[in-house]
XYZ file of C-alpha atoms in Angstrom:
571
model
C 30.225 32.565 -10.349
C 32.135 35.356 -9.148
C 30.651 39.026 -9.559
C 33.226 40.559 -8.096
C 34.712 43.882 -7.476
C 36.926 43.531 -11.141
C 33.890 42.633 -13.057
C 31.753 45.726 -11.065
C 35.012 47.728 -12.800
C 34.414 46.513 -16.227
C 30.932 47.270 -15.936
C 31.558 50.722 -14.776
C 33.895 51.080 -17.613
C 31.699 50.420 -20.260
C 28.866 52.158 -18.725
C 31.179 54.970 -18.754
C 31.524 54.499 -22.874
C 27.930 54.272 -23.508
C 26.143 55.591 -21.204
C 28.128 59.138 -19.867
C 25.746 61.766 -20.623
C 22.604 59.705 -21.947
C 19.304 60.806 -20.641
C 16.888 58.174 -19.105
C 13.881 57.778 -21.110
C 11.644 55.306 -19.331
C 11.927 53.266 -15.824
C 10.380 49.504 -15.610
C 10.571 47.364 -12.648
C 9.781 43.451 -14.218
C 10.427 41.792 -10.655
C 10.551 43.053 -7.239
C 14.182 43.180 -7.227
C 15.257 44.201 -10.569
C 15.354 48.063 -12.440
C 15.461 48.692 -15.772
C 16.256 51.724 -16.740
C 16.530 52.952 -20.812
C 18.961 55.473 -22.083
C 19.288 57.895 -24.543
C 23.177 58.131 -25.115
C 25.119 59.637 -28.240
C 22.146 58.833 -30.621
C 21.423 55.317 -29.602
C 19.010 53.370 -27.062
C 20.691 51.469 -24.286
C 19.336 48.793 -21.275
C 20.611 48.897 -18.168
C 19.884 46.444 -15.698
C 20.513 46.646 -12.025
C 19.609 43.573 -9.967
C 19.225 43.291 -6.010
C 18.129 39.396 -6.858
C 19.122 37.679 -3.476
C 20.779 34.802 -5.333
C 21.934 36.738 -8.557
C 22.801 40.083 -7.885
C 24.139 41.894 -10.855
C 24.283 45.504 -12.587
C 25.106 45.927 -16.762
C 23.652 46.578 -20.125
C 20.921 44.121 -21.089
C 19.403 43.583 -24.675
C 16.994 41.209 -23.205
C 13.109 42.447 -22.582
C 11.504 41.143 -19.699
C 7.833 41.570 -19.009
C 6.504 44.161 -16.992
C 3.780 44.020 -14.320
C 0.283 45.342 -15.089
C 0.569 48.093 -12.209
C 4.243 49.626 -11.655
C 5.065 48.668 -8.160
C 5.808 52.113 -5.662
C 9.496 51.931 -6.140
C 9.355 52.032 -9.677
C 6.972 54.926 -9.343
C 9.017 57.046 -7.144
C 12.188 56.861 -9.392
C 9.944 57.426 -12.204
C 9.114 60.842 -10.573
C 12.480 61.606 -9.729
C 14.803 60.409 -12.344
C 12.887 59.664 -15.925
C 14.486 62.676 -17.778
C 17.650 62.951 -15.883
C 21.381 62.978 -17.457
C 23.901 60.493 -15.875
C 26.449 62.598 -15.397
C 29.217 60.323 -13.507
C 29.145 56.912 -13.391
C 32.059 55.838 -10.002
C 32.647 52.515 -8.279
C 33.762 52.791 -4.816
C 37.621 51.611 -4.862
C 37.160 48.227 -5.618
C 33.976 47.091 -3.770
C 31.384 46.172 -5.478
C 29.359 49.793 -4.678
C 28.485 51.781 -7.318
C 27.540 55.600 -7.687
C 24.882 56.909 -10.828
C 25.229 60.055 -10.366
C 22.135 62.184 -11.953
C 21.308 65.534 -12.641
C 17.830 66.889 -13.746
C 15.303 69.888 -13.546
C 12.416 69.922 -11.004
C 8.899 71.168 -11.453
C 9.983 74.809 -10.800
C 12.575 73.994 -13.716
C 15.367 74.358 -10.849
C 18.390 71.516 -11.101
C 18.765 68.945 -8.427
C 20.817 66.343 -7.760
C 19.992 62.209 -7.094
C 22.069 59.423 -6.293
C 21.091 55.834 -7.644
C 23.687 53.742 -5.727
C 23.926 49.866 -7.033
C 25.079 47.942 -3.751
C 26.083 44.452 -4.486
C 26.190 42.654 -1.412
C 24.732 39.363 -1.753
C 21.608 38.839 0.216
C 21.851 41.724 1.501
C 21.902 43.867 -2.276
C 20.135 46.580 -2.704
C 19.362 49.986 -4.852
C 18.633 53.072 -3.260
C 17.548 56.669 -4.852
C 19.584 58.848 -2.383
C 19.212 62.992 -1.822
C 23.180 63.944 -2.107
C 22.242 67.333 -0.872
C 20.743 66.320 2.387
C 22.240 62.811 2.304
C 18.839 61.082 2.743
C 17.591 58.049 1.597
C 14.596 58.459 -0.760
C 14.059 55.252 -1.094
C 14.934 51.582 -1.417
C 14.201 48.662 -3.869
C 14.267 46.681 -0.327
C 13.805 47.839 3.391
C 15.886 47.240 6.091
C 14.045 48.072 9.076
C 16.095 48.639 12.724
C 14.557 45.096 14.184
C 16.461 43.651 11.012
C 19.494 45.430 11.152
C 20.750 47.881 14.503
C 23.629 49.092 12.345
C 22.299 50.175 8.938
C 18.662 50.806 8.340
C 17.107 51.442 4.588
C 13.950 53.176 4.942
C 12.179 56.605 3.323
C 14.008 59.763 4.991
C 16.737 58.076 6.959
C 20.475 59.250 6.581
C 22.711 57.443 3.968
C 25.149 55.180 5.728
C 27.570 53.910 3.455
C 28.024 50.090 3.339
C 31.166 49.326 6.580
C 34.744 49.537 4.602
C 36.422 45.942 4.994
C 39.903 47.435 5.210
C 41.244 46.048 2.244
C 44.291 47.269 0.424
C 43.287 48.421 -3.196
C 45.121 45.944 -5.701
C 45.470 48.265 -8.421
C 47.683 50.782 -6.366
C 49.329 48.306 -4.215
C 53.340 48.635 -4.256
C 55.389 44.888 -4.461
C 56.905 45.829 -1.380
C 53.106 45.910 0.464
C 51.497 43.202 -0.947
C 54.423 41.163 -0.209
C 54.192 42.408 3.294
C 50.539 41.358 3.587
C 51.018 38.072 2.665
C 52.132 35.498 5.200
C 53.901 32.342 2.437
C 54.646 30.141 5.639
C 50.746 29.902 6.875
C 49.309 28.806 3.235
C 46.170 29.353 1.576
C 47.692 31.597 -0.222
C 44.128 31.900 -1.809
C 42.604 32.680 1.038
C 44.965 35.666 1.928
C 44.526 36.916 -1.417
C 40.813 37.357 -0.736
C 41.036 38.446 3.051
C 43.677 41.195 1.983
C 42.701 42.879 -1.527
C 39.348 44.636 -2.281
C 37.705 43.082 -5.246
C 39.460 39.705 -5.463
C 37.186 36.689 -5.432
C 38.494 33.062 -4.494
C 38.066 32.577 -8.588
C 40.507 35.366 -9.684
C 42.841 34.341 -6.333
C 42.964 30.697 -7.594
C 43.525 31.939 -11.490
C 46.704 34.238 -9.761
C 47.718 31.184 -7.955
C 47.846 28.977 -11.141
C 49.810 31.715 -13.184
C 52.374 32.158 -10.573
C 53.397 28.559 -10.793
C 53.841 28.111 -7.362
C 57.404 29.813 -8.340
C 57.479 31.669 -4.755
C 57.468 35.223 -3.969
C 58.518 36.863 -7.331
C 56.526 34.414 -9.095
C 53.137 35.598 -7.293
C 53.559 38.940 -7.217
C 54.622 38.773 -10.982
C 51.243 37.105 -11.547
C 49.251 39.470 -9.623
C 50.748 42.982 -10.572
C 50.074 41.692 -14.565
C 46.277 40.795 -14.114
C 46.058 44.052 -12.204
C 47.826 45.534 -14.831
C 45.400 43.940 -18.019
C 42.604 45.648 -15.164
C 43.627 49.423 -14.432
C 44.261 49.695 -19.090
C 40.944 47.935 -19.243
C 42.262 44.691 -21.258
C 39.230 42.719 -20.053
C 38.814 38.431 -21.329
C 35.589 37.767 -20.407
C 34.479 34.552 -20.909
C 32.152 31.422 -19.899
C 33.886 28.170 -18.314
C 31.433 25.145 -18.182
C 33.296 22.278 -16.389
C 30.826 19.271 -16.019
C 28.109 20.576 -13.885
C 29.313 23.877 -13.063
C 30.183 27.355 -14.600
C 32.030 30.231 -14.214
C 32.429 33.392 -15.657
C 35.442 36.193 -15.178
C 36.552 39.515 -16.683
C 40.073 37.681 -16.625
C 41.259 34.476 -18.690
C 40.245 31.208 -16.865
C 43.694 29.460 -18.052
C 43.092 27.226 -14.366
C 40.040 26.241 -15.338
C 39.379 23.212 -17.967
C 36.292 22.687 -19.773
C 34.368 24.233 -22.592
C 35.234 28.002 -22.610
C 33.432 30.754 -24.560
C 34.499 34.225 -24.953
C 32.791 37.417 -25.189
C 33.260 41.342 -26.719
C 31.780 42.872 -24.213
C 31.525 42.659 -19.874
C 27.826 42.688 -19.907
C 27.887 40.501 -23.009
C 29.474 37.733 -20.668
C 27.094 38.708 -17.530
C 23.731 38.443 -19.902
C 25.013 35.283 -20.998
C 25.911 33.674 -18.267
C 22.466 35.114 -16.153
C 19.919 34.452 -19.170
C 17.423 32.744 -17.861
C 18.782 31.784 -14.170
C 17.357 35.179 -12.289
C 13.808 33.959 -14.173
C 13.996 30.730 -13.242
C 14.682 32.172 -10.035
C 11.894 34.794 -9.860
C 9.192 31.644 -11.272
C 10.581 29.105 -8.362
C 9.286 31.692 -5.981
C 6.694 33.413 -7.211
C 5.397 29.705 -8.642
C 6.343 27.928 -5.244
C 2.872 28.732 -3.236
C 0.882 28.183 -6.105
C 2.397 24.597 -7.238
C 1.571 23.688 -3.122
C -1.826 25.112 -3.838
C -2.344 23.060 -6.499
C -1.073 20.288 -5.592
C -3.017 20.522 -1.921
C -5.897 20.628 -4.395
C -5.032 17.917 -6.358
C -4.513 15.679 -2.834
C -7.593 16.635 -1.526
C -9.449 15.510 -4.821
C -7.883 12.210 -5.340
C -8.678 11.445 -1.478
C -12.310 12.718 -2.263
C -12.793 10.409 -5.084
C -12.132 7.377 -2.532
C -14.854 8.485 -0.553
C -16.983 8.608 -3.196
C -16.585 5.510 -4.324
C -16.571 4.046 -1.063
C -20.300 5.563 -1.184
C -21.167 4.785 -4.430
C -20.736 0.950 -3.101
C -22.509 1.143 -0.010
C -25.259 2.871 -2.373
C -25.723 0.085 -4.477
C -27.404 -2.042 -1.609
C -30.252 0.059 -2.636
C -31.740 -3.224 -5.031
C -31.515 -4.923 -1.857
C -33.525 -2.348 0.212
C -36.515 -2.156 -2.684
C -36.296 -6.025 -2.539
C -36.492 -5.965 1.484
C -39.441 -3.993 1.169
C -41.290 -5.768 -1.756
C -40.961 -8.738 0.719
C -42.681 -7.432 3.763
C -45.080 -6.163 2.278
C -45.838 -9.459 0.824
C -45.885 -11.227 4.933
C -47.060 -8.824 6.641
C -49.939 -11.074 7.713
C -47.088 -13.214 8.924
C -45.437 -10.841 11.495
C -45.641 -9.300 14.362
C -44.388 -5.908 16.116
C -41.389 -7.011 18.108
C -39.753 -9.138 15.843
C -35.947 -8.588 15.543
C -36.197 -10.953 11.596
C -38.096 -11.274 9.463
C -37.976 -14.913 7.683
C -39.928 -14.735 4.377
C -39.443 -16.967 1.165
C -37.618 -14.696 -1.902
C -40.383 -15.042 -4.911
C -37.803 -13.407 -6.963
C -35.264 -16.534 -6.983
C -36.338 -19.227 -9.106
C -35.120 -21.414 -6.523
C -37.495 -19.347 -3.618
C -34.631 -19.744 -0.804
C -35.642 -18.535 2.312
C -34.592 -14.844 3.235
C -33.978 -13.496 6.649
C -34.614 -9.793 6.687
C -33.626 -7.649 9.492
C -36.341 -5.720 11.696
C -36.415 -2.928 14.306
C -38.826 -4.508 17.481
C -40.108 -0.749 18.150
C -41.541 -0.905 14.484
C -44.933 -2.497 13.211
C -44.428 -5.043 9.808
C -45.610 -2.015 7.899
C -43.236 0.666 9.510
C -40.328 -1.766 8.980
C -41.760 -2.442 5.476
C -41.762 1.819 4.910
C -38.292 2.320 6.016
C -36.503 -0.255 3.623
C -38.479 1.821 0.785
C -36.922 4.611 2.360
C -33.786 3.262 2.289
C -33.910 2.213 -1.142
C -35.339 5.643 -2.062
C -32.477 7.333 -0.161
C -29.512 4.909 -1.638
C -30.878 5.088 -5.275
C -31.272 9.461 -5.124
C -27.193 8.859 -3.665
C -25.900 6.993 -6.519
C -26.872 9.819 -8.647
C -25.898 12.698 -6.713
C -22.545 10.432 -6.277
C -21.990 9.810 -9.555
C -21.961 13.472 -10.690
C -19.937 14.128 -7.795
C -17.233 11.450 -9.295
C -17.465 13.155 -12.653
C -16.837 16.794 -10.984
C -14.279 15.506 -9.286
C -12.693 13.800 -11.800
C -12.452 16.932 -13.665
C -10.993 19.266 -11.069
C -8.385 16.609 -10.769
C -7.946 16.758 -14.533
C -7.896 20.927 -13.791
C -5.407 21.022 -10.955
C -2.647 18.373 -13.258
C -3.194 21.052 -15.922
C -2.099 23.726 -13.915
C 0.532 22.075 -12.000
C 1.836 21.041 -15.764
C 1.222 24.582 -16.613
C 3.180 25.939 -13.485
C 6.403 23.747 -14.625
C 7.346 25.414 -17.154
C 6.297 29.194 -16.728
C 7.576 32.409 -17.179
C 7.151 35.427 -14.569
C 4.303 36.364 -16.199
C 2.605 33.345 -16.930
C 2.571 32.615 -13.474
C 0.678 35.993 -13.013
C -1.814 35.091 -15.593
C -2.330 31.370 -13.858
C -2.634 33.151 -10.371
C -5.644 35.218 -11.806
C -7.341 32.362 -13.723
C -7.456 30.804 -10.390
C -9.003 34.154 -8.320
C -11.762 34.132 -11.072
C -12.481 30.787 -10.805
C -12.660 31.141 -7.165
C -10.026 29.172 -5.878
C -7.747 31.865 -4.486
C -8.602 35.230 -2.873
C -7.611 38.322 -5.028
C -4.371 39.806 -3.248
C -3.987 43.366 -1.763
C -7.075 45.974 -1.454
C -9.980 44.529 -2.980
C -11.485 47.621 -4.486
C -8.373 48.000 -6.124
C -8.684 48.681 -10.026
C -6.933 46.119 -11.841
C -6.526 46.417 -15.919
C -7.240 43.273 -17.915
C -5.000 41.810 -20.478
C -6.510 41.491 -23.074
C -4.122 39.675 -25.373
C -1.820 37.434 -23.320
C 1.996 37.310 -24.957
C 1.886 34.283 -26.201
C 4.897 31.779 -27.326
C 5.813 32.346 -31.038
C 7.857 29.909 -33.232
C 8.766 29.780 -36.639
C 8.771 26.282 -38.797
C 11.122 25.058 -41.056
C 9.262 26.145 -44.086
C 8.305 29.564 -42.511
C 5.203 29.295 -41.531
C 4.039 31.012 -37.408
C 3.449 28.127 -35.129
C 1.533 29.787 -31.659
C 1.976 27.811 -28.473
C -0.436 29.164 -25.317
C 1.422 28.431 -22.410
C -1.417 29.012 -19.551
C -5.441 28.544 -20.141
C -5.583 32.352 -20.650
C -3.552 31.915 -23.531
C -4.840 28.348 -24.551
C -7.814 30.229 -24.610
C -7.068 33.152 -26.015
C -5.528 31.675 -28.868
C -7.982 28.883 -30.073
C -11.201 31.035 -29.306
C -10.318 34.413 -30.272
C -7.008 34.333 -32.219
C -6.851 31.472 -35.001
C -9.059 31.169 -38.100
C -11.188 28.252 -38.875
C -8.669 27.150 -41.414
C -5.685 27.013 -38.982
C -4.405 23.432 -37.777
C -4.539 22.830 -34.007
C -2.931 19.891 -31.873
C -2.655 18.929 -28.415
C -1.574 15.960 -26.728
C -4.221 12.738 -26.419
C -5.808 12.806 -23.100
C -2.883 14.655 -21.477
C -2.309 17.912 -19.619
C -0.742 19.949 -22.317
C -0.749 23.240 -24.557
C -2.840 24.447 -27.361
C -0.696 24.831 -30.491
C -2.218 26.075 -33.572
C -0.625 26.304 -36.945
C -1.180 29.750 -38.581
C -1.452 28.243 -42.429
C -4.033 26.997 -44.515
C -1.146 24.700 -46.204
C 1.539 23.378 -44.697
C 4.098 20.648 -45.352
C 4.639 17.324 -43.238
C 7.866 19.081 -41.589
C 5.538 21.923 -40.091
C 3.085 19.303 -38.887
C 6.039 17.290 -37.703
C 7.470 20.418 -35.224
C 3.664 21.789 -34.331
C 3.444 18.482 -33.028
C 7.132 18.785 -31.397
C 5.859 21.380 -29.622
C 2.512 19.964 -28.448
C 4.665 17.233 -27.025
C 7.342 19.637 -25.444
C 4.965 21.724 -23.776
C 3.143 18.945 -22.121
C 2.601 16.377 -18.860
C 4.687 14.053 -21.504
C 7.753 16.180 -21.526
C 10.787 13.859 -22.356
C 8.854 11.082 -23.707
C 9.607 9.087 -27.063
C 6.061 8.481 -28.248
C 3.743 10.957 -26.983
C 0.246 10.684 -28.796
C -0.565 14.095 -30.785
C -4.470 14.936 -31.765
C -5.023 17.528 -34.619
C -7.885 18.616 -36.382
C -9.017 22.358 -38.078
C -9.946 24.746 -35.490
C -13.443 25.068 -36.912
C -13.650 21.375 -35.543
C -12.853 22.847 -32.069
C -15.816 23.881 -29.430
C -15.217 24.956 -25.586
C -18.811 23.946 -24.086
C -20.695 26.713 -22.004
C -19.599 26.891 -18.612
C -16.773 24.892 -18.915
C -13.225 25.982 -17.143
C -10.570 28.043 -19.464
C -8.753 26.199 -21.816
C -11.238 23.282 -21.849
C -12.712 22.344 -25.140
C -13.874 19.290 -27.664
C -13.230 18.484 -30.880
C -13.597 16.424 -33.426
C -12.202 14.445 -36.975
C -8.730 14.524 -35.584
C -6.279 12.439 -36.563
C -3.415 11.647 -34.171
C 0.422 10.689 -34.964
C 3.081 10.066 -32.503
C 6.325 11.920 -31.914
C 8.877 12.635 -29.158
C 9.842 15.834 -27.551
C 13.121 17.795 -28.590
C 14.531 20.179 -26.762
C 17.071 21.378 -29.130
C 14.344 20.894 -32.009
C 12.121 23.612 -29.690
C 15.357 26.426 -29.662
C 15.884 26.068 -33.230
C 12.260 27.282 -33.882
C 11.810 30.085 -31.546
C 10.943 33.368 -33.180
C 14.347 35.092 -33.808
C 16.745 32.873 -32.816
């Protein structure tokens, strides 16, 4: 990938054509490092995303919708306050870099103007957006701090001075002269690449390679011919952006990939080409971490109950000498007239055999017959009360194991907010400990966003992704009449079929989906329960998402991938 300073132009460009004079409507922030703000521009609503994502930093216009969080983090908030209602008046990349200026204008409370800088700094790790005070040149704010003990040069923080990212000293390739840029250029030292990148702002080992290939290797004229037209295409906006797959990898450009080989696909638009190429790598992103301590929560949990179950059993072994104990006793009793205090064995006959062998039974010298005799019904008493307690303590542990494989299933294939929803199902059932203030008030969701598809025929297939939703949906949601399925005796999702009638191709992909969405992921033939919902019961006090049923019938199918795209609501 290669977001570099040509592609920050085209974006600038066409937020220039759309955007120039809009008004911002509303502010979301869906992840810690990502702003969206919506426009009001020449009539029409418009998405702009900027992204500090450490691995995927990125600014353009977005026609995705990503979830938001229940409570607006502070950031959000403050450029809520200070910029819903403003008017982008200028729009400015910084030369080449990849630095860009928003600059806004809007009325305080006194109805007075002000001024407020949203600068877009795309600097990999180190990206950032920042709500600056041109007037005073303070920093407002920051999506992310940089403190002095992280950085002695440059320090983000609330009511610090702006300081401008350091210039590289790079010559700007859309005013360069031949003359210069073959001046910069040392041909006898190679990696020609290489200088391209070290000596031009905005030119990214991609587009340096791409100039490379188009020159030929025809020399000096040859290189400067290829570089002075791509700059050319560049400063009259004649953007190619496209999508290169080649094998494992892909790249995307503002410029035509003609070095690159592979399956290409082009786009109208700059942020056309960015969304496309992004789509669904930031969230997968954004899950990995926010999923990461949860999975090794789960799985600790998971550990801990598989290694408890050994014990148990281990127990549950040494408690079924308890027979032998009752027996022990029944047999002393039966001599005592035969021993003595001080007797380390006892050798009685066993009435019990039909053969009456003779039984040595072991005895503590410090105890009379009787007391011996007392404490093997003790024993026994003890062992048999164990197996019980054991027992349940197998079948409780059997379940959480059951619990945490449903979760870690669950965890595998979330979204952002998913993972949210699984985090909370876990502080209420008292596994976790709720995070930040606990007197904080937190609002409840009270219909989780659940996955919507669309069958062949028409008909709504739901799929709950989580237990909230598995729960939601088959308790609260679907009618008695609506088909449900989930996978037999495997960690999986609740699908229900919204439809009293429905042909076998419905059934068919409602059970695609039961199969896609579970533990059984990839499988061929993946065993698929489904009954009526009005055959479906969760018990009292069982965990979320947990229920019987009954007069299911079950059919087999594999899970498709491409079968599970096709079906998605408004694709």
């Amino acid at each position: 990938m290669a977001f570099d300073g040509l592609v920050t132009k085209s974006i600038v460009n066409e937020c220039n054509e759309f955007l120039l004079g809009g008004r911002i409507s509303k502010i979301h922030q869906p992840s810690e490092s990502d702003i969206i703000l919506q426009i009001r521009a020449n009539g029409v609503n418009h998405r702009l995303l900027l992204s500090a994502n450490a691995s995927y930093p990125r600014f353009h216009l977005s026609k995705e919708s990503l979830g938001n969080p229940i409570e607006p983090p502070m950031f959000c908030m403050l450029l809520r306050k200070h910029c819903e209602g403003a008017v982008i008046e200028s729009i400015s990349q910084v030369g080449m870099e990849r630095i860009v200026y928003f600059e806004l204008k809007m009325r305080d409370e006194l109805g007075d103007w002000k001024r407020r800088h949203l600068v877009m700094e795309i600097m990999g790790r180190h990206s950032n957006i920042l709500l600056v005070d041109p007037d005073r040149d303070l920093i407002l704010d920051g999506i992310h701090h940089v403190t002095p003990g992280m950085s002695r040069h440059r320090v983000v923080l609330p009511g610090r001075p702006y300081i401008a990212p350091p210039e590289q000293s790079k010559m700007d390739p859309l005013s360069v002269n031949k003359e210069d840029f073959l001046s910069r250029l040392d041909f006898n030292s190679g990696k020609m690449d290489k200088q391209l990148v070290d000596h031009f702002s905005g030119v990214s080992p991609l587009v340096a390679r791409e100039i490379l290939f188009r020159s030929q290797l025809s020399g000096r004229e040859g290189l400067w011919s290829s570089f002075e037209s791509m700059m050319r295409d560049i400063q009259d906006s004649r953007y190619h952006p496209q999508i290169v797959e080649t094998g494992e990898k892909s790249y995307f450009s503002v410029v035509e990939l003609t070095s690159l080989k592979g399956k290409k696909q082009s786009f109208s638009s700059p942020s056309s080409c960015i969304e496309a190429y992004y789509f669904g790598k930031a969230e997968r992103d954004a899950v990995k971490q926010r999923a990461h301590d949860l999975i090794r929560f789960a799985s600790s949990e998971l550990d801990k109950n598989i290694k408890k179950i050994s014990k148990l059993e281990n127990t549950l072994k040494e408690s079924e000498q308890a027979d032998q104990f009752r027996l022990f006793g029944e047999l002393l009793t039966a001599h005592l007239h035969e021993l003595q205090k001080g007797d380390t064995v006892a050798k009685v006959i066993n009435y019990y055999e039909e053969e009456m062998t003779l039984l040595e039974i072991p005895l503590d010298p410090a105890k009379s017959p009787a007391d011996n005799s007392q404490a093997y019904y003790r024993r026994y008493a003890k062992a048999r009360n164990s197996i019980r307690l054991v027992q349940e303590q197998i079948e409780l542990t059997y379940k959480e194991i059951e619990y945490f494989e449903c979760i870690i299933q669950q965890l595998e294939g979330a979204s952002v907010n998913d993972i949210e929803e699984i985090r909370d199902e876990l502080v209420e059932g008292g596994y976790l400990r709720l995070r930040g203030k606990k007197n904080s008030k937190k609002k409840k969701i009270d219909k989780p966003q659940l996955e919507r598809y669309i069958s062949s025929e028409g008909i709504e297939i739901l799929v709950g992704k989580n237990n909230k939703q598995n729960e939601y949906l088959t308790n609260r949601l679907a009618s008695a009449m609506d088909t449900w399925l989930h996978t037999k005796d495997i960690p999986g999702s609740h699908v229900v079929i919204r439809a009293k009638e429905y042909n076998q191709q419905t059934l068919l992909e409602a059970a695609g989906l039961a199969a896609y969405f579970s533990k059984a992921r990839g499988g061929s033939q993946i065993p698929i329960d489904y009954t009526l919902i009005k055959h479906v019961k969760k018990p009292s006090g069982t965990k979320p998402g947990f229920v019987i049923y009954e007069q299911q019938k079950t059919l087999f199918i594999g899970s498709d991938e491409e079968m599970v795209q096709r079906l998605r609501a408004g694709s």
